[in-house]
Amino acid sequence: MAEIDQATRIIRVKIVYYGPPLGGKTTNLRRLHALAVDTRRGEMISINSLQDRTILFDLLPFTVVGPRGFNLRLQLLAVPGQALYSATRRAALRGADGVVFVANSAIDRWQENLISYSEMKTHLIDHGIDPTAIPFALQYNKRDLPLVTEVGVMDLGLRSSPQTAFQAVANKGEGVIATFEAILARTLRDLSRKFRVLAMEDGRRPEQFAQETVTSLFGRVSPAEAGTAGTEPLVERFGESPLTIRVAVSGAAGDGSRGVARSPGAVAEAYAEACTELAGRLATVTAERDEAQAGLADARRALAIAGDLDRQDVTMTVKRMLACVAESAGAAHASFAFVTADGFDRVMGLPGDGNLLLESPGGRRYLQALAQADGPCVQEAACDLELFALLGEGERQLSALVSLPLRTTSRTVGLAVLYFLDDDPLPTPAALEHLELLASVFAAPLAMAVPAESAVPSDAPLVLAQAN
Ligand SMILES: Nc1nc2c(ncn2[C@@H]2O[C@H](COP(=O)(O)OP(=O)(O)OP(=O)(O)O)[C@@H](O)[C@H]2O)c(=O)[nH]1
Ligand SMILES: [Mg+2]
């Protein structure tokens, strides 16, 4: 059943692709993934055997604007068709909002369609879902094969509603978008009846909504055109392939078309392995999300500090800026000087830091070139004798610095220097890029706060002067 979160205005909807083994469920999802416009393509995940048969699921997420401005998160889930995975298919149907049945038109696979169709109805009933009421779309796939069951015969065995079945050649993309559009429209119609909050506004019909959604996901490609566009190999044409986790299932028959995993123990072991792999991927995604959130928080803080410049004096703004960049980089100490035509001017540090290299003529000489660099630079004392000598002069156990020039398009405004202790991790290339972004937020307002006539153009050599 769809989850509706009124606070965040998110609806989660699950559509399950069900059907006999090798009928083309995975191919349907892979084609949708490949045909989606770049900006709309979520990451597709497949969990397969080494022979590339689905053993757990394929998951294709799409996020679109839903009815009444809700954020509609669609999860398309394809089940594994092999007989042994009946329990997995049953679990996948729990909470389904719509079902697509992908039948295999191959004449010698007719019985498998009937078995799968009947199993699906049993599982739905077990979950308290009425198979005749759930939004449903029927697809007769593999219509390109030389020996196919006639559509009329397939209708007699599988069709239980007036809705016509979609004929498809999924590996060429034919019928794939049309099937998806139909299940989307039927599912939205059902949800808008069940939840008043999702009722279609302005008398719009779910079919119209689904059509617009398909256009936003796949561009203005008619289903017929999509069929033609899809005849080339998937990966070559579209570049971004699904994330596929392949797990060995011991006791699985080779790649024979009727191959099945024979031992439930082997399946359980393969699932455990797949879960471990997925947990690892999830941890990476979570870490990346946390990093992105921290970066966003830094950027917001930088914008607030820069925006306060008209209310605060320059020294206070610089100190807040230094605290912001030092914390973001994980630096122990930080100092800053404006860069003018006469050299470094108005050296400032965080409280208790002293000003380290910017205080001494040797240090200022060392920093001269770094102030003119295009972006931040990491300098390690272990690889640089001059820096080793300069840092060794103080009492602190400093081992590296990052120089961070603040530049506008026309001039170098100042130089921030961040210092790192022996055991501090140094910023990664991504962290340096982020520091550069923060520096660009501060550069323009600080440029306005210091007199432009003594400023040094970005490409002019810097004359050394006594810092005051
Ligand atoms: N000729 C033909 N082959 C197809 C078509 N659709 C899919 N195939 C091929 O059929 C094979 C099985 O397709 P899958 O999408 O993996 O089938 P599945 O239903 O996901 O299979 P399981 O996950 O094992 O249940 C693949 O080799 C596909 O390339 C089609 O319309 N015509
Ligand atoms: Mg599959």
Short mmCIF file of C-alpha atoms and ligand atoms in Angstrom, two decimals:
data_model
loop_
_atom_site.label_atom_id
_atom_site.label_comp_id
_atom_site.label_asym_id
_atom_site.label_seq_id
_atom_site.Cartn_x
_atom_site.Cartn_y
_atom_site.Cartn_z
CA MET A 1 0.00 0.00 0.00
CA ALA A 2 1.32 3.43 -0.95
CA GLU A 3 2.97 5.36 1.88
CA ILE A 4 1.87 8.97 2.04
CA ASP A 5 3.85 11.39 4.18
CA GLN A 6 1.85 14.59 4.45
CA ALA A 7 4.64 16.45 6.27
CA THR A 8 7.31 15.92 3.60
CA ARG A 9 4.70 15.59 0.83
CA ILE A 10 6.20 12.34 -0.39
CA ILE A 11 4.20 9.36 -1.76
CA ARG A 12 5.97 6.04 -2.17
CA VAL A 13 4.38 3.71 -4.70
CA LYS A 14 5.49 0.15 -5.48
CA ILE A 15 4.84 -1.49 -8.84
CA VAL A 16 5.86 -5.13 -9.16
CA TYR A 17 6.87 -6.79 -12.45
CA TYR A 18 5.84 -10.42 -12.07
CA GLY A 19 5.97 -13.40 -14.42
CA PRO A 20 7.51 -16.69 -15.48
CA PRO A 21 11.27 -17.34 -15.65
CA LEU A 22 13.07 -15.62 -18.54
CA GLY A 23 9.89 -13.84 -19.60
CA GLY A 24 11.66 -10.46 -19.81
CA LYS A 25 10.89 -8.71 -16.48
CA THR A 26 14.47 -7.54 -15.98
CA THR A 27 14.67 -6.49 -19.63
CA ASN A 28 11.58 -4.27 -19.20
CA LEU A 29 13.19 -2.43 -16.29
CA ARG A 30 16.57 -2.18 -17.98
CA ARG A 31 14.95 -0.65 -21.04
CA LEU A 32 13.05 1.89 -18.94
CA HIS A 33 16.28 2.74 -17.14
CA ALA A 34 18.16 3.14 -20.40
CA LEU A 35 15.44 5.17 -22.14
CA ALA A 36 14.96 7.62 -19.25
CA VAL A 37 16.42 11.09 -19.82
CA ASP A 38 19.74 11.53 -18.01
CA THR A 39 18.46 13.90 -15.35
CA ARG A 40 15.61 11.54 -14.44
CA ARG A 41 17.51 8.29 -14.34
CA GLY A 42 17.73 6.91 -10.81
CA GLU A 43 20.21 4.18 -10.04
CA MET A 44 18.93 0.72 -10.98
CA ILE A 45 20.06 -2.13 -8.77
CA SER A 46 20.01 -5.79 -9.85
CA ILE A 47 20.88 -8.76 -7.66
CA ASN A 48 21.79 -11.65 -9.91
CA SER A 49 23.44 -15.02 -10.00
CA LEU A 50 26.80 -15.30 -11.73
CA GLN A 51 24.81 -16.43 -14.79
CA ASP A 52 22.93 -13.08 -14.67
CA ARG A 53 19.60 -14.55 -13.66
CA THR A 54 17.68 -12.48 -11.11
CA ILE A 55 18.01 -14.13 -7.70
CA LEU A 56 16.55 -11.44 -5.44
CA PHE A 57 15.18 -8.46 -7.38
CA ASP A 58 15.77 -5.64 -9.84
CA LEU A 59 14.87 -2.27 -8.42
CA LEU A 60 14.36 0.82 -10.56
CA PRO A 61 13.42 4.03 -8.74
CA PHE A 62 11.93 7.12 -10.41
CA THR A 63 11.00 10.38 -8.72
CA VAL A 64 8.40 12.55 -10.43
CA VAL A 65 6.00 15.32 -9.49
CA GLY A 66 2.83 13.56 -8.37
CA PRO A 67 -0.78 14.70 -8.01
CA ARG A 68 -1.27 17.92 -6.02
CA GLY A 69 2.45 18.65 -6.07
CA PHE A 70 3.34 15.58 -4.05
CA ASN A 71 6.77 14.11 -4.66
CA LEU A 72 5.93 10.74 -6.23
CA ARG A 73 8.62 8.13 -5.58
CA LEU A 74 8.00 5.16 -7.83
CA GLN A 75 9.71 1.88 -7.11
CA LEU A 76 9.59 -0.61 -9.96
CA LEU A 77 10.50 -4.04 -8.65
CA ALA A 78 11.07 -7.11 -10.85
CA VAL A 79 10.90 -10.48 -9.09
CA PRO A 80 13.05 -13.54 -9.86
CA GLY A 81 11.12 -15.98 -12.05
CA GLN A 82 12.87 -19.25 -11.23
CA ALA A 83 10.63 -21.74 -9.39
CA LEU A 84 12.76 -21.89 -6.25
CA TYR A 85 12.29 -18.19 -5.50
CA SER A 86 8.53 -18.39 -4.86
CA ALA A 87 8.96 -17.03 -1.29
CA THR A 88 10.84 -14.02 -2.66
CA ARG A 89 8.06 -13.34 -5.18
CA ARG A 90 5.50 -13.60 -2.40
CA ALA A 91 7.43 -11.11 -0.26
CA ALA A 92 7.81 -8.70 -3.17
CA LEU A 93 4.03 -8.54 -3.69
CA ARG A 94 3.44 -7.40 -0.10
CA GLY A 95 2.23 -3.80 -0.24
CA ALA A 96 2.23 -3.70 -4.05
CA ASP A 97 0.20 -0.80 -5.48
CA GLY A 98 0.19 -2.18 -9.01
CA VAL A 99 1.34 -5.29 -10.86
CA VAL A 100 2.63 -5.87 -14.38
CA PHE A 101 2.49 -9.49 -15.51
CA VAL A 102 5.17 -10.15 -18.16
CA ALA A 103 4.14 -13.29 -20.02
CA ASN A 104 6.46 -15.23 -22.30
CA SER A 105 4.93 -15.63 -25.78
CA ALA A 106 7.26 -18.52 -26.70
CA ILE A 107 4.97 -21.40 -27.59
CA ASP A 108 6.93 -23.91 -25.50
CA ARG A 109 6.69 -21.66 -22.39
CA TRP A 110 2.90 -21.49 -22.29
CA GLN A 111 2.49 -23.68 -19.20
CA GLU A 112 5.00 -21.58 -17.24
CA ASN A 113 2.81 -18.53 -17.82
CA LEU A 114 -0.22 -20.29 -16.38
CA ILE A 115 1.71 -21.56 -13.35
CA SER A 116 3.17 -18.12 -12.64
CA TYR A 117 -0.19 -16.37 -13.11
CA SER A 118 -1.90 -18.71 -10.72
CA GLU A 119 0.92 -18.41 -8.16
CA MET A 120 0.68 -14.60 -8.35
CA LYS A 121 -3.05 -14.69 -7.57
CA THR A 122 -2.44 -17.00 -4.60
CA HIS A 123 0.27 -14.73 -3.19
CA LEU A 124 -1.89 -11.62 -3.62
CA ILE A 125 -4.80 -13.26 -1.83
CA ASP A 126 -2.41 -14.32 0.99
CA HIS A 127 -1.52 -10.64 1.43
CA GLY A 128 -5.20 -9.68 1.54
CA ILE A 129 -5.05 -8.09 -1.93
CA ASP A 130 -7.91 -8.79 -4.34
CA PRO A 131 -6.25 -9.91 -7.62
CA THR A 132 -9.22 -8.62 -9.60
CA ALA A 133 -9.07 -5.17 -7.97
CA ILE A 134 -5.36 -4.34 -7.86
CA PRO A 135 -4.19 -2.08 -10.72
CA PHE A 136 -2.88 -4.50 -13.30
CA ALA A 137 -1.24 -4.51 -16.74
CA LEU A 138 -0.67 -7.57 -18.88
CA GLN A 139 2.24 -7.76 -21.31
CA TYR A 140 2.79 -10.50 -23.90
CA ASN A 141 6.53 -10.29 -24.43
CA LYS A 142 8.85 -11.90 -26.97
CA ARG A 143 6.42 -11.40 -29.85
CA ASP A 144 9.45 -11.50 -32.18
CA LEU A 145 10.08 -15.21 -31.65
CA PRO A 146 9.32 -17.50 -34.61
CA LEU A 147 6.91 -19.71 -32.67
CA VAL A 148 4.59 -17.73 -30.42
CA THR A 149 1.28 -18.53 -28.76
CA GLU A 150 -1.56 -16.71 -30.51
CA VAL A 151 -2.79 -13.58 -28.76
CA GLY A 152 -6.35 -14.98 -28.61
CA VAL A 153 -5.14 -18.10 -26.85
CA MET A 154 -3.04 -16.07 -24.40
CA ASP A 155 -6.08 -13.88 -23.72
CA LEU A 156 -8.17 -16.94 -22.89
CA GLY A 157 -5.65 -18.18 -20.33
CA LEU A 158 -4.39 -14.93 -18.80
CA ARG A 159 -6.78 -12.06 -19.41
CA SER A 160 -9.41 -11.59 -16.76
CA SER A 161 -10.45 -7.99 -17.54
CA PRO A 162 -11.53 -6.05 -20.63
CA GLN A 163 -8.17 -4.27 -20.68
CA THR A 164 -6.16 -5.41 -23.68
CA ALA A 165 -2.72 -6.90 -23.21
CA PHE A 166 0.36 -5.07 -24.48
CA GLN A 167 2.36 -6.90 -27.11
CA ALA A 168 6.05 -6.35 -26.59
CA VAL A 169 9.55 -7.09 -27.75
CA ALA A 170 11.21 -5.87 -24.57
CA ASN A 171 14.81 -6.37 -25.66
CA LYS A 172 14.11 -3.90 -28.48
CA GLY A 173 12.19 -1.55 -26.20
CA GLU A 174 8.87 -2.19 -27.99
CA GLY A 175 5.82 -2.01 -25.75
CA VAL A 176 7.88 -1.28 -22.66
CA ILE A 177 6.95 2.38 -22.16
CA ALA A 178 3.32 1.76 -23.17
CA THR A 179 3.02 -0.93 -20.48
CA PHE A 180 4.61 1.34 -17.89
CA GLU A 181 2.34 4.25 -18.81
CA ALA A 182 -0.73 2.05 -18.47
CA ILE A 183 0.20 0.66 -15.04
CA LEU A 184 1.08 4.16 -13.85
CA ALA A 185 -2.29 5.56 -14.96
CA ARG A 186 -4.20 2.63 -13.42
CA THR A 187 -2.27 2.85 -10.15
CA LEU A 188 -2.81 6.62 -9.90
CA ARG A 189 -6.52 6.21 -10.62
CA ASP A 190 -6.74 3.65 -7.81
CA LEU A 191 -4.77 5.82 -5.36
CA SER A 192 -6.81 8.92 -6.14
CA ARG A 193 -9.95 6.93 -5.30
CA LYS A 194 -8.48 5.60 -2.05
CA PHE A 195 -6.87 8.81 -0.79
CA ARG A 196 -8.75 12.08 -1.07
CA VAL A 197 -5.50 14.00 -0.70
CA LEU A 198 -4.38 12.50 -4.03
CA ALA A 199 -7.57 13.26 -5.93
CA MET A 200 -6.71 14.67 -9.34
CA GLU A 201 -7.02 18.46 -9.45
CA ASP A 202 -8.90 20.41 -12.13
CA GLY A 203 -10.68 17.29 -13.33
CA ARG A 204 -7.43 15.94 -14.79
CA ARG A 205 -7.55 12.28 -15.71
CA PRO A 206 -4.91 9.82 -14.45
CA GLU A 207 -4.24 8.84 -18.09
CA GLN A 208 -3.30 12.43 -18.91
CA PHE A 209 -1.16 12.62 -15.80
CA ALA A 210 0.62 9.36 -16.68
CA GLN A 211 1.24 10.60 -20.21
CA GLU A 212 2.83 13.81 -18.92
CA THR A 213 4.93 11.83 -16.46
CA VAL A 214 6.15 9.55 -19.24
CA THR A 215 7.11 12.60 -21.30
CA SER A 216 9.01 14.06 -18.36
CA LEU A 217 10.81 10.76 -17.75
CA PHE A 218 11.57 9.69 -21.29
CA GLY A 219 11.32 12.90 -23.29
CA ARG A 220 9.03 13.25 -26.25
CA VAL A 221 9.54 9.71 -27.48
CA SER A 222 6.46 7.88 -28.68
CA PRO A 223 6.35 4.23 -27.68
CA ALA A 224 6.91 3.28 -31.33
CA GLU A 225 9.99 5.50 -31.55
CA ALA A 226 11.24 4.13 -28.26
CA GLY A 227 11.08 0.70 -29.83
CA THR A 228 13.35 1.77 -32.66
CA ALA A 229 15.69 3.69 -30.37
CA GLY A 230 16.10 0.62 -28.23
CA THR A 231 17.42 -1.77 -30.84
CA GLU A 232 21.06 -0.97 -30.10
CA PRO A 233 22.96 -2.67 -27.28
CA LEU A 234 21.88 -1.12 -23.97
CA VAL A 235 25.20 -0.30 -22.36
CA GLU A 236 26.92 0.97 -25.49
CA ARG A 237 24.13 3.34 -26.38
CA PHE A 238 23.30 4.68 -22.95
CA GLY A 239 26.60 4.45 -21.09
CA GLU A 240 25.29 4.21 -17.57
CA SER A 241 24.62 0.56 -16.76
CA PRO A 242 22.65 -0.63 -13.72
CA LEU A 243 24.46 -1.45 -10.52
CA THR A 244 24.56 -5.25 -10.62
CA ILE A 245 25.53 -7.34 -7.62
CA ARG A 246 26.40 -10.87 -8.75
CA VAL A 247 26.36 -13.64 -6.18
CA ALA A 248 27.37 -17.28 -6.68
CA VAL A 249 24.47 -19.62 -5.93
CA SER A 250 25.98 -23.04 -5.28
CA GLY A 251 23.81 -25.87 -6.55
CA ALA A 252 22.47 -23.66 -9.35
CA ALA A 253 22.24 -25.28 -12.73
CA GLY A 254 24.48 -23.54 -15.29
CA ASP A 255 23.05 -21.12 -17.76
CA GLY A 256 20.52 -23.53 -19.23
CA SER A 257 17.31 -21.76 -20.04
CA ARG A 258 15.47 -23.87 -17.53
CA GLY A 259 18.27 -23.58 -14.94
CA VAL A 260 17.11 -23.35 -11.34
CA ALA A 261 18.92 -23.12 -8.03
CA ARG A 262 18.29 -26.46 -6.38
CA SER A 263 19.07 -25.95 -2.73
CA PRO A 264 17.19 -23.58 -0.38
CA GLY A 265 20.33 -23.51 1.81
CA ALA A 266 22.35 -22.26 -1.13
CA VAL A 267 19.75 -19.58 -1.82
CA ALA A 268 19.80 -18.43 1.81
CA GLU A 269 23.59 -18.19 1.68
CA ALA A 270 23.47 -16.21 -1.56
CA TYR A 271 20.88 -13.84 -0.04
CA ALA A 272 23.08 -13.33 3.02
CA GLU A 273 25.98 -12.46 0.73
CA ALA A 274 23.80 -10.08 -1.28
CA CYS A 275 22.64 -8.39 1.96
CA THR A 276 26.23 -7.89 3.10
CA GLU A 277 27.12 -6.38 -0.24
CA LEU A 278 24.06 -4.12 -0.17
CA ALA A 279 24.83 -3.01 3.40
CA GLY A 280 28.32 -2.00 2.25
CA ARG A 281 26.88 0.03 -0.63
CA LEU A 282 24.34 1.61 1.69
CA ALA A 283 27.11 2.65 4.10
CA THR A 284 28.95 4.33 1.24
CA VAL A 285 25.83 6.14 0.06
CA THR A 286 25.07 7.25 3.63
CA ALA A 287 28.62 8.56 4.11
CA GLU A 288 28.39 10.45 0.80
CA ARG A 289 25.04 11.92 1.82
CA ASP A 290 26.46 13.02 5.21
CA GLU A 291 29.43 14.65 3.46
CA ALA A 292 27.13 16.44 1.04
CA GLN A 293 24.96 17.68 3.92
CA ALA A 294 28.02 18.92 5.83
CA GLY A 295 29.21 20.71 2.67
CA LEU A 296 25.82 22.34 2.26
CA ALA A 297 25.83 23.47 5.91
CA ASP A 298 29.31 25.02 5.39
CA ALA A 299 28.12 26.82 2.28
CA ARG A 300 25.09 28.20 4.13
CA ARG A 301 27.33 29.35 6.99
CA ALA A 302 29.73 31.01 4.54
CA LEU A 303 26.88 32.84 2.81
CA ALA A 304 25.55 34.06 6.19
CA ILE A 305 29.02 35.34 7.23
CA ALA A 306 29.55 37.05 3.87
CA GLY A 307 26.06 38.56 4.06
CA ASP A 308 26.81 40.03 7.51
CA LEU A 309 29.76 42.07 6.26
CA ASP A 310 27.77 45.28 6.01
CA ARG A 311 26.80 44.93 9.69
CA GLN A 312 30.16 43.72 11.07
CA ASP A 313 33.68 45.05 10.79
CA VAL A 314 36.11 43.39 8.43
CA THR A 315 38.27 41.88 11.21
CA MET A 316 35.30 40.10 12.76
CA THR A 317 34.16 38.85 9.35
CA VAL A 318 37.64 37.52 8.55
CA LYS A 319 37.84 35.72 11.89
CA ARG A 320 34.46 34.09 11.34
CA MET A 321 35.53 33.18 7.82
CA LEU A 322 38.75 31.60 9.13
CA ALA A 323 36.81 29.60 11.71
CA CYS A 324 34.46 28.39 8.94
CA VAL A 325 37.18 27.25 6.52
CA ALA A 326 39.43 25.82 9.29
CA GLU A 327 36.57 23.71 10.67
CA SER A 328 35.56 22.58 7.20
CA ALA A 329 39.14 21.48 6.42
CA GLY A 330 39.82 20.03 9.89
CA ALA A 331 42.78 22.42 10.31
CA ALA A 332 44.36 23.12 13.70
CA HIS A 333 45.25 26.77 13.05
CA ALA A 334 44.47 29.40 10.47
CA SER A 335 45.55 32.89 9.49
CA PHE A 336 44.72 35.39 6.79
CA ALA A 337 46.16 38.47 5.14
CA PHE A 338 44.83 40.78 2.47
CA VAL A 339 46.91 40.84 -0.67
CA THR A 340 47.66 44.33 -2.00
CA ALA A 341 50.06 45.76 -4.56
CA ASP A 342 52.50 46.28 -1.66
CA GLY A 343 52.33 42.67 -0.45
CA PHE A 344 50.52 41.06 2.46
CA ASP A 345 48.53 43.45 4.58
CA ARG A 346 46.51 43.27 7.83
CA VAL A 347 47.54 39.80 8.98
CA MET A 348 44.90 38.15 11.17
CA GLY A 349 44.63 34.80 12.88
CA LEU A 350 42.17 32.85 14.92
CA PRO A 351 42.39 33.74 18.64
CA GLY A 352 45.48 32.21 20.24
CA ASP A 353 46.95 31.11 16.92
CA GLY A 354 49.55 33.74 16.32
CA ASN A 355 50.02 34.31 12.65
CA LEU A 356 52.69 31.74 11.92
CA LEU A 357 54.18 32.04 8.43
CA LEU A 358 52.54 35.37 7.64
CA GLU A 359 54.49 36.91 10.54
CA SER A 360 58.01 36.21 9.28
CA PRO A 361 59.71 37.55 6.13
CA GLY A 362 60.77 33.99 5.20
CA GLY A 363 57.21 32.76 5.62
CA ARG A 364 55.78 35.58 3.56
CA ARG A 365 58.31 34.89 0.84
CA TYR A 366 57.25 31.25 0.86
CA LEU A 367 53.56 32.16 0.61
CA GLN A 368 54.04 34.68 -2.18
CA ALA A 369 53.69 32.21 -5.06
CA LEU A 370 50.89 30.31 -3.34
CA ALA A 371 48.83 33.51 -3.09
CA GLN A 372 48.91 33.73 -6.88
CA ALA A 373 47.98 30.09 -7.49
CA ASP A 374 44.66 29.31 -9.18
CA GLY A 375 43.24 27.46 -6.20
CA PRO A 376 44.09 25.83 -2.88
CA CYS A 377 47.44 23.97 -2.58
CA VAL A 378 48.53 21.39 -0.03
CA GLN A 379 52.18 21.72 1.11
CA GLU A 380 53.68 19.04 3.35
CA ALA A 381 56.78 19.73 5.43
CA ALA A 382 57.99 16.17 4.86
CA CYS A 383 58.32 16.86 1.12
CA ASP A 384 59.49 20.46 1.32
CA LEU A 385 62.70 21.40 3.17
CA GLU A 386 61.95 25.12 3.14
CA LEU A 387 58.54 24.58 4.72
CA PHE A 388 60.06 22.07 7.15
CA ALA A 389 62.49 24.77 8.33
CA LEU A 390 59.80 27.45 8.52
CA LEU A 391 57.34 25.33 10.49
CA GLY A 392 60.13 24.03 12.73
CA GLU A 393 60.68 27.58 13.96
CA GLY A 394 57.55 27.60 16.09
CA GLU A 395 56.62 25.52 19.12
CA ARG A 396 53.74 23.72 17.45
CA GLN A 397 54.08 20.29 15.82
CA LEU A 398 52.86 21.47 12.43
CA SER A 399 53.45 19.26 9.45
CA ALA A 400 51.50 20.75 6.54
CA LEU A 401 49.58 23.74 5.33
CA VAL A 402 46.86 24.49 2.79
CA SER A 403 47.03 27.86 1.07
CA LEU A 404 43.63 29.17 0.03
CA PRO A 405 43.67 32.26 -2.18
CA LEU A 406 40.53 34.40 -2.19
CA ARG A 407 40.14 35.61 -5.77
CA THR A 408 37.55 37.46 -7.75
CA THR A 409 37.63 37.41 -11.54
CA SER A 410 39.83 40.52 -11.59
CA ARG A 411 42.03 40.38 -8.48
CA THR A 412 43.49 38.40 -5.64
CA VAL A 413 41.83 39.68 -2.49
CA GLY A 414 43.59 37.73 0.23
CA LEU A 415 45.24 34.52 1.30
CA ALA A 416 44.00 32.17 4.02
CA VAL A 417 46.57 29.69 5.36
CA LEU A 418 45.36 26.58 7.16
CA TYR A 419 47.85 24.62 9.29
CA PHE A 420 47.73 20.91 10.09
CA LEU A 421 49.30 18.98 12.98
CA ASP A 422 51.26 15.76 12.54
CA ASP A 423 48.32 13.38 12.87
CA ASP A 424 45.68 15.51 11.14
CA PRO A 425 44.25 14.03 7.94
CA LEU A 426 44.91 16.36 5.02
CA PRO A 427 42.00 17.50 2.82
CA THR A 428 41.09 15.22 -0.09
CA PRO A 429 40.78 16.67 -3.63
CA ALA A 430 37.00 16.88 -3.10
CA ALA A 431 37.53 18.77 0.18
CA LEU A 432 39.91 21.18 -1.59
CA GLU A 433 37.27 21.84 -4.22
CA HIS A 434 34.82 22.58 -1.44
CA LEU A 435 37.30 25.01 0.20
CA GLU A 436 37.68 26.76 -3.14
CA LEU A 437 33.91 27.18 -3.28
CA LEU A 438 33.88 28.67 0.24
CA ALA A 439 36.75 31.01 -0.74
CA SER A 440 34.75 32.23 -3.73
CA VAL A 441 31.79 33.03 -1.45
CA PHE A 442 34.04 35.26 0.73
CA ALA A 443 36.15 36.85 -2.01
CA ALA A 444 33.66 39.29 -3.56
CA PRO A 445 32.32 40.90 -0.33
CA LEU A 446 35.85 41.19 1.13
CA ALA A 447 37.05 42.73 -2.15
CA MET A 448 34.44 45.45 -1.71
CA ALA A 449 35.59 46.04 1.88
CA VAL A 450 39.29 46.70 1.06
CA PRO A 451 40.43 49.57 -1.15
CA ALA A 452 40.66 48.48 -4.75
CA GLU A 453 43.40 50.99 -5.70
CA SER A 454 46.07 49.10 -3.73
CA ALA A 455 44.77 45.73 -4.82
CA VAL A 456 46.93 43.35 -6.79
CA PRO A 457 45.56 42.06 -10.12
CA SER A 458 45.27 38.25 -10.26
CA ASP A 459 48.24 37.82 -12.58
CA ALA A 460 50.63 40.50 -11.19
CA PRO A 461 53.70 39.43 -9.14
CA LEU A 462 53.34 40.13 -5.45
CA VAL A 463 55.81 42.59 -3.86
CA LEU A 464 56.73 41.67 -0.33
CA ALA A 465 56.07 44.22 2.38
CA GLN A 466 56.19 44.20 6.15
CA ALA A 467 52.94 42.88 7.53
CA ASN A 468 51.56 45.19 10.15
N1 LIG B 1 13.78 -12.61 -28.48
C1 LIG B 1 13.51 -11.91 -27.38
N2 LIG B 1 14.28 -12.03 -26.30
C2 LIG B 1 13.97 -11.30 -25.20
C3 LIG B 1 12.88 -10.41 -25.18
N3 LIG B 1 12.83 -9.83 -23.95
C4 LIG B 1 13.84 -10.33 -23.25
N4 LIG B 1 14.54 -11.22 -24.00
C5 LIG B 1 15.71 -12.01 -23.60
O1 LIG B 1 15.26 -13.04 -22.75
C6 LIG B 1 16.24 -13.35 -21.77
C7 LIG B 1 15.63 -13.29 -20.38
O2 LIG B 1 15.22 -11.96 -20.12
P1 LIG B 1 15.16 -11.39 -18.62
O3 LIG B 1 14.69 -10.00 -18.72
O4 LIG B 1 16.41 -11.66 -17.90
O5 LIG B 1 14.01 -12.32 -18.04
P2 LIG B 1 13.47 -12.34 -16.54
O6 LIG B 1 12.00 -12.48 -16.64
O7 LIG B 1 13.98 -11.20 -15.77
O8 LIG B 1 14.13 -13.69 -16.02
P3 LIG B 1 14.30 -14.16 -14.47
O9 LIG B 1 14.75 -13.01 -13.70
O10 LIG B 1 15.26 -15.26 -14.48
O11 LIG B 1 12.93 -14.60 -14.07
C8 LIG B 1 17.35 -12.35 -21.99
O12 LIG B 1 18.35 -12.98 -22.75
C9 LIG B 1 16.70 -11.24 -22.77
O13 LIG B 1 17.60 -10.54 -23.59
C10 LIG B 1 12.08 -10.31 -26.36
O14 LIG B 1 11.09 -9.58 -26.43
N5 LIG B 1 12.44 -11.08 -27.42
MG MG B 2 15.09 -11.11 -14.08
#
